[in-house]
Short mmCIF file of C-alpha atoms in Angstrom, two decimals:
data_model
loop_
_atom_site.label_atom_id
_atom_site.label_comp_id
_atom_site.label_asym_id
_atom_site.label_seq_id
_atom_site.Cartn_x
_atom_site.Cartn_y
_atom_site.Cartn_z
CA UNK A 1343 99.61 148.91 112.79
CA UNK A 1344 98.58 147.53 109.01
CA UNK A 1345 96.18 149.46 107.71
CA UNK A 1346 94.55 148.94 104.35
CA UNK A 1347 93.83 152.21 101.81
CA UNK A 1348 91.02 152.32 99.81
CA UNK A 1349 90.21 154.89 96.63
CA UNK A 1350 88.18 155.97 95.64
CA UNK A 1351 86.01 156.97 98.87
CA UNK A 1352 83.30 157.11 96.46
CA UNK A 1353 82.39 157.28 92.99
CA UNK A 1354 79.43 158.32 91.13
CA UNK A 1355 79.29 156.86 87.54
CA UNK A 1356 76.34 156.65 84.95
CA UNK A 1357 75.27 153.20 84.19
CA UNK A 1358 77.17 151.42 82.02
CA UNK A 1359 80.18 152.28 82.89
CA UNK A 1360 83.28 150.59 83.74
CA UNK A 1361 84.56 151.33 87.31
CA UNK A 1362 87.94 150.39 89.03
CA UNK A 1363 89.00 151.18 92.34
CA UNK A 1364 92.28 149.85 94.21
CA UNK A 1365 93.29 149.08 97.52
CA UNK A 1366 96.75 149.34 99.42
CA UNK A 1367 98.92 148.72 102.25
CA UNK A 1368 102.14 149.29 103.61
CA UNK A 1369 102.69 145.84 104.39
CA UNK A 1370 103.01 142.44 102.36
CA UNK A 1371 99.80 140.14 102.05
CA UNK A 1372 99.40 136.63 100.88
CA UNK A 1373 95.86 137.40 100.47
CA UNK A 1374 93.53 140.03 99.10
CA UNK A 1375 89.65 139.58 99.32
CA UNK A 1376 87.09 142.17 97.66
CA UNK A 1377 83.86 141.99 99.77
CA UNK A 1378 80.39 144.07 98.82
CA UNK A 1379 77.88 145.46 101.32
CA UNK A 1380 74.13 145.81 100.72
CA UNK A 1381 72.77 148.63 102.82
CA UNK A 1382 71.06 146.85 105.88
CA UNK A 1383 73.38 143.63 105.26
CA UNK A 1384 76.36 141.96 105.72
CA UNK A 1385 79.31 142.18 103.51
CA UNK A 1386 79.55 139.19 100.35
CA UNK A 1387 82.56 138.19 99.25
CA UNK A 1388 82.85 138.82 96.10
CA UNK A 1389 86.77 137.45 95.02
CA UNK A 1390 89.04 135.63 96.62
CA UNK A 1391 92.75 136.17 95.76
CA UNK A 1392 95.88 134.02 96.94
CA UNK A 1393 99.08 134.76 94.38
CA UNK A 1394 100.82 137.34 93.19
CA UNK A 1395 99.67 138.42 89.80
CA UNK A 1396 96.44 136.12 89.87
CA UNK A 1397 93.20 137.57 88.02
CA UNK A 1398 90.39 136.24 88.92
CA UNK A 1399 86.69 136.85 87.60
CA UNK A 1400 83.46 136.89 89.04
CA UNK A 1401 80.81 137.62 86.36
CA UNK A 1402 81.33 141.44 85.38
CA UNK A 1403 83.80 141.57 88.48
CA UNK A 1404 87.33 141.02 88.06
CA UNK A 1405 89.95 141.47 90.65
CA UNK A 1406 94.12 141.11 90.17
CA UNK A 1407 96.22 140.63 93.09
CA UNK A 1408 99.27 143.23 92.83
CA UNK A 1409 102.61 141.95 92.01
CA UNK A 1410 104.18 143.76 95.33
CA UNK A 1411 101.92 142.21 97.47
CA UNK A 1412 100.80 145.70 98.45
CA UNK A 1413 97.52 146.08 96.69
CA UNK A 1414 94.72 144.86 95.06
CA UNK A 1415 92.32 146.21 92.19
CA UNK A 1416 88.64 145.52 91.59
CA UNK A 1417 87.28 146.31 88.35
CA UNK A 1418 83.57 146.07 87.45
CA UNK A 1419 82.79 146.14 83.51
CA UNK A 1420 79.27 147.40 82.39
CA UNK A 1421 77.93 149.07 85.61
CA UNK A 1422 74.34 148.39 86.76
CA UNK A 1423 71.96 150.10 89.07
CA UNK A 1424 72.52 146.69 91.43
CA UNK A 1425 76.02 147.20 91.28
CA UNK A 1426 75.52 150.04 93.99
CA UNK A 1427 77.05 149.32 97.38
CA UNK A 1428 80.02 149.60 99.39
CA UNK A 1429 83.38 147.45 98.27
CA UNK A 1430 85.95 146.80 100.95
CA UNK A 1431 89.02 145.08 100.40
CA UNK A 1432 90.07 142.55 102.93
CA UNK A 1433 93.65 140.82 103.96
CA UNK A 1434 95.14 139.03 106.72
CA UNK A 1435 96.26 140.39 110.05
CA UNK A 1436 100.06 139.92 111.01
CA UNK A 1437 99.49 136.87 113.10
CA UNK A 1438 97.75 135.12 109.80
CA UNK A 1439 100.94 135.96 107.65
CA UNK A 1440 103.02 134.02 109.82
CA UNK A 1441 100.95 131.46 110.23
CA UNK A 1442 99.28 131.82 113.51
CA UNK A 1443 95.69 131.12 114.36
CA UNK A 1444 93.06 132.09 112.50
CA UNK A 1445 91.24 135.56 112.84
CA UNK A 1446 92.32 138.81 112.36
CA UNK A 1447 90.89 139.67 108.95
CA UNK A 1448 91.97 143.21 108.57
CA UNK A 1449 89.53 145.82 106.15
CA UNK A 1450 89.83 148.95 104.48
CA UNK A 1451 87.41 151.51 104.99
CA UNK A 1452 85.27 151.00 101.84
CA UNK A 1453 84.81 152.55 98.49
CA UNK A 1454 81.22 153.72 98.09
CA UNK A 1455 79.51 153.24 94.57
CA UNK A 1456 76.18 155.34 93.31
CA UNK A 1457 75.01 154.25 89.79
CA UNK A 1458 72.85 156.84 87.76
CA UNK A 1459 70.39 154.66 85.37
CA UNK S 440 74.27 132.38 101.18
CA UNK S 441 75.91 130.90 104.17
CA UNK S 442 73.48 129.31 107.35
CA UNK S 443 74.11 132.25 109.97
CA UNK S 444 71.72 134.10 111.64
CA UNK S 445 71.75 136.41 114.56
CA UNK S 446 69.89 137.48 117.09
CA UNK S 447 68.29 139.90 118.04
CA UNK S 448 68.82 141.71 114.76
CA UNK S 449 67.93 144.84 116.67
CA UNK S 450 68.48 146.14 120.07
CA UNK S 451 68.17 148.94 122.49
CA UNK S 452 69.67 148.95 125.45
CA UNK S 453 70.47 151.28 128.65
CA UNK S 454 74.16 151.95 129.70
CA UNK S 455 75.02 149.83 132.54
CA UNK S 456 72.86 146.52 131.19
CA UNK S 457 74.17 143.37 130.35
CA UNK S 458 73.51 142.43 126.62
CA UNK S 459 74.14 139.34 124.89
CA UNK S 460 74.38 138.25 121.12
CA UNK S 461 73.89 135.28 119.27
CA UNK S 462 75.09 134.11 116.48
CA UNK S 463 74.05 130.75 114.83
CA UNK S 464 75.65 128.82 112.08
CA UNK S 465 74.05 125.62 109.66
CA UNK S 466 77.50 125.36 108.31
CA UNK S 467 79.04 123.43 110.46
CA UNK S 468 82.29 125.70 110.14
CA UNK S 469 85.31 125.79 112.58
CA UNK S 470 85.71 129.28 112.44
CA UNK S 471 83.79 131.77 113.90
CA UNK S 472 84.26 135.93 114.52
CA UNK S 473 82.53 139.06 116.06
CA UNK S 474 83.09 142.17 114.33
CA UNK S 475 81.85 145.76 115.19
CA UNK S 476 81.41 148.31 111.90
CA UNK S 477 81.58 152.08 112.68
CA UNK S 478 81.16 154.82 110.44
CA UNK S 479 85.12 155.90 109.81
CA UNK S 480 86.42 152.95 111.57
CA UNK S 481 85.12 150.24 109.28
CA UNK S 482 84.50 146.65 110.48
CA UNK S 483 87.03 146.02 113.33
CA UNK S 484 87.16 142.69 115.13
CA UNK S 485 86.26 141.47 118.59
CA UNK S 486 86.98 138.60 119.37
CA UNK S 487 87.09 134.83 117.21
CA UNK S 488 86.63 131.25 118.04
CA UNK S 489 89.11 128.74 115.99
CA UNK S 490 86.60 125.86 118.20
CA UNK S 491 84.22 125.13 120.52
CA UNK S 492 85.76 126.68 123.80
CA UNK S 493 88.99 128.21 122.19
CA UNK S 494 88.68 131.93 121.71
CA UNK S 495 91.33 134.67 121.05
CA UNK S 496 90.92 138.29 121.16
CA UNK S 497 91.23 140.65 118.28
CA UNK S 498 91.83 144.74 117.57
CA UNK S 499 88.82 146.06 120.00
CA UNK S 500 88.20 142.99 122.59
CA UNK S 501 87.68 145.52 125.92
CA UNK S 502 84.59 145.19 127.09
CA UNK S 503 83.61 142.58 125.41
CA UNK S 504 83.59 138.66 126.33
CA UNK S 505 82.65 135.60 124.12
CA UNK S 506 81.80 132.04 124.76
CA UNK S 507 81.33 128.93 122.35
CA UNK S 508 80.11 125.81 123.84
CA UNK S 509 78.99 124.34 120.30
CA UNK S 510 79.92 124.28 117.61
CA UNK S 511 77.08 125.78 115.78
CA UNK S 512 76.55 128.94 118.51
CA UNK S 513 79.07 131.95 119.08
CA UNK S 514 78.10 134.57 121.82
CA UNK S 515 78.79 138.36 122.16
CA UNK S 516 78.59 139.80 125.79
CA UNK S 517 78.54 143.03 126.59
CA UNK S 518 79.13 143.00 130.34
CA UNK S 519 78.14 146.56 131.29
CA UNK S 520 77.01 148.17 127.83
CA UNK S 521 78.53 151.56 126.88
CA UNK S 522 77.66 153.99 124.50
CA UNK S 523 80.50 153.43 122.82
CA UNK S 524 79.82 150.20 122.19
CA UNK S 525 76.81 151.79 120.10
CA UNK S 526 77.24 149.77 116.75
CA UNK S 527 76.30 147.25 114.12
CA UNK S 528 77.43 143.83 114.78
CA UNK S 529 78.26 141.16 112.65
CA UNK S 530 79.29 137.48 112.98
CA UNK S 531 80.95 135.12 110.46
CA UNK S 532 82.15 132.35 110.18
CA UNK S 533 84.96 130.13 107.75
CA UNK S 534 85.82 126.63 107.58
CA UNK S 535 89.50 124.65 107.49
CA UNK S 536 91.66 125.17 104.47
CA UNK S 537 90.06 128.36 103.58
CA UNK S 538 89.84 130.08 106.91
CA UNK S 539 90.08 133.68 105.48
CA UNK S 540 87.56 133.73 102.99
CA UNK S 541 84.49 134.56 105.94
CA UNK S 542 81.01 134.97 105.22
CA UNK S 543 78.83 137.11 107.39
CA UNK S 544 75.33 137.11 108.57
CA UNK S 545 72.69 139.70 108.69
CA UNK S 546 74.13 142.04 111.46
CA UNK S 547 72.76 143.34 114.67
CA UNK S 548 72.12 147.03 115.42
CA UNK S 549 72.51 147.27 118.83
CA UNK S 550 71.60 151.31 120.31
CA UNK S 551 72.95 151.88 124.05
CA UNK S 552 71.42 155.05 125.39
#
């Protein structure tokens, strides 16, 4: 079945920092989605992506939808203690790609960030 | 943030009990889902509704049922709950034209012993 890869698993930068992690799949997607989890909470989305190529920006976030249409990056300039959390990418499940009904959002299994002030 | 709630946000339950959960959108959305998120696993989904009374099942539907009656409410029921349906539980919801881009509410830790 599709299955999306995440990596890092984790990462454990000081703050400041610039972090980037990537996600991938074995499969074509016509949409990537970065989402971040709050301990305790639901998952935010963060970025939205729907073309090949496209960068798009959220504040300090920036995310770039591969040209393959195999993976995704997320890149977060000037880390802060806040930006601590878990990041999953997100895609479409087969029946989206082909246009079936709704549903089926398929996720990786996260890439956990630790910020030391 | 996005009008969805759920309830209870907390539950404990024996194996063999019925448990139902709620979830409750101000949004007015079409869309709505029930996903489970395991430690490994990561946030699978149940089942969805695309509107009120049309559901479809997704990746880990067994044991599970749903029902939507309005718009505005989406139900979880466990029929006979399992400890392996031990888990944190999250709804969301999406509207037309930008179905995949779902926001979630709060999530509900539900403990069967």
């Amino acid at each position: 079945g599709q299955q999306l890869n995440q990596s890092p698993q984790s990462m454990f930068i000081q703050e400041g920092e610039d972090v980037s992690m990537n996600c991938t799949s074995s499969s074509i997607f016509n949409t990537w989605l970065w989402y971040k989890q709050d301990p305790g909470e639901g998952p935010v989305l963060l970025i939205a992506l729907y073309k090949a190529g496209e960068l798009t920006s959220n504040g300090r976030l920036t995310a770039q939808f591969g040209i393959t249409r195999k993976d995704s990056f997320l890149n977060i300039s000037a880390s802060i203690p806040s930006d601590v959390g878990i990041y999953f990418c997100a895609g479409p499940g087969a029946s989206q790609i082909y246009g079936g009904s709704q549903g089926n959002l398929i996720f990786g299994k996260g890439t956990k960030l630790s910020v030391k002030p | 943030d996005a009008g969805i709630t759920q309830s209870p946000r907390h539950k404990v339950t024996e194996t063999g009990t019925p448990v139902t959960l709620r979830c409750h959108q101000t949004e007015n959305h079409r869309y709505m889902y029930w996903y489970r998120q395991d430690p490994g696993h990561g946030l699978r989904l149940i089942h969805y509704s695309y509107g009120v009374k049309d559901t479809d099942k997704g990746e880990v539907s067994d044991g599970y049922s749903v029902s939507r009656s309005k718009t505005e409410d989406f139900l979880l029921t466990l029929e006979s709950a399992t400890s392996s349906q031990t888990s944190v539980y999250f709804c969301a919801i999406s509207g037309w034209g930008r179905s995949y881009e779902q926001y979630f509410g709060p999530g509900t830790r539900l403990t069967v012993t």
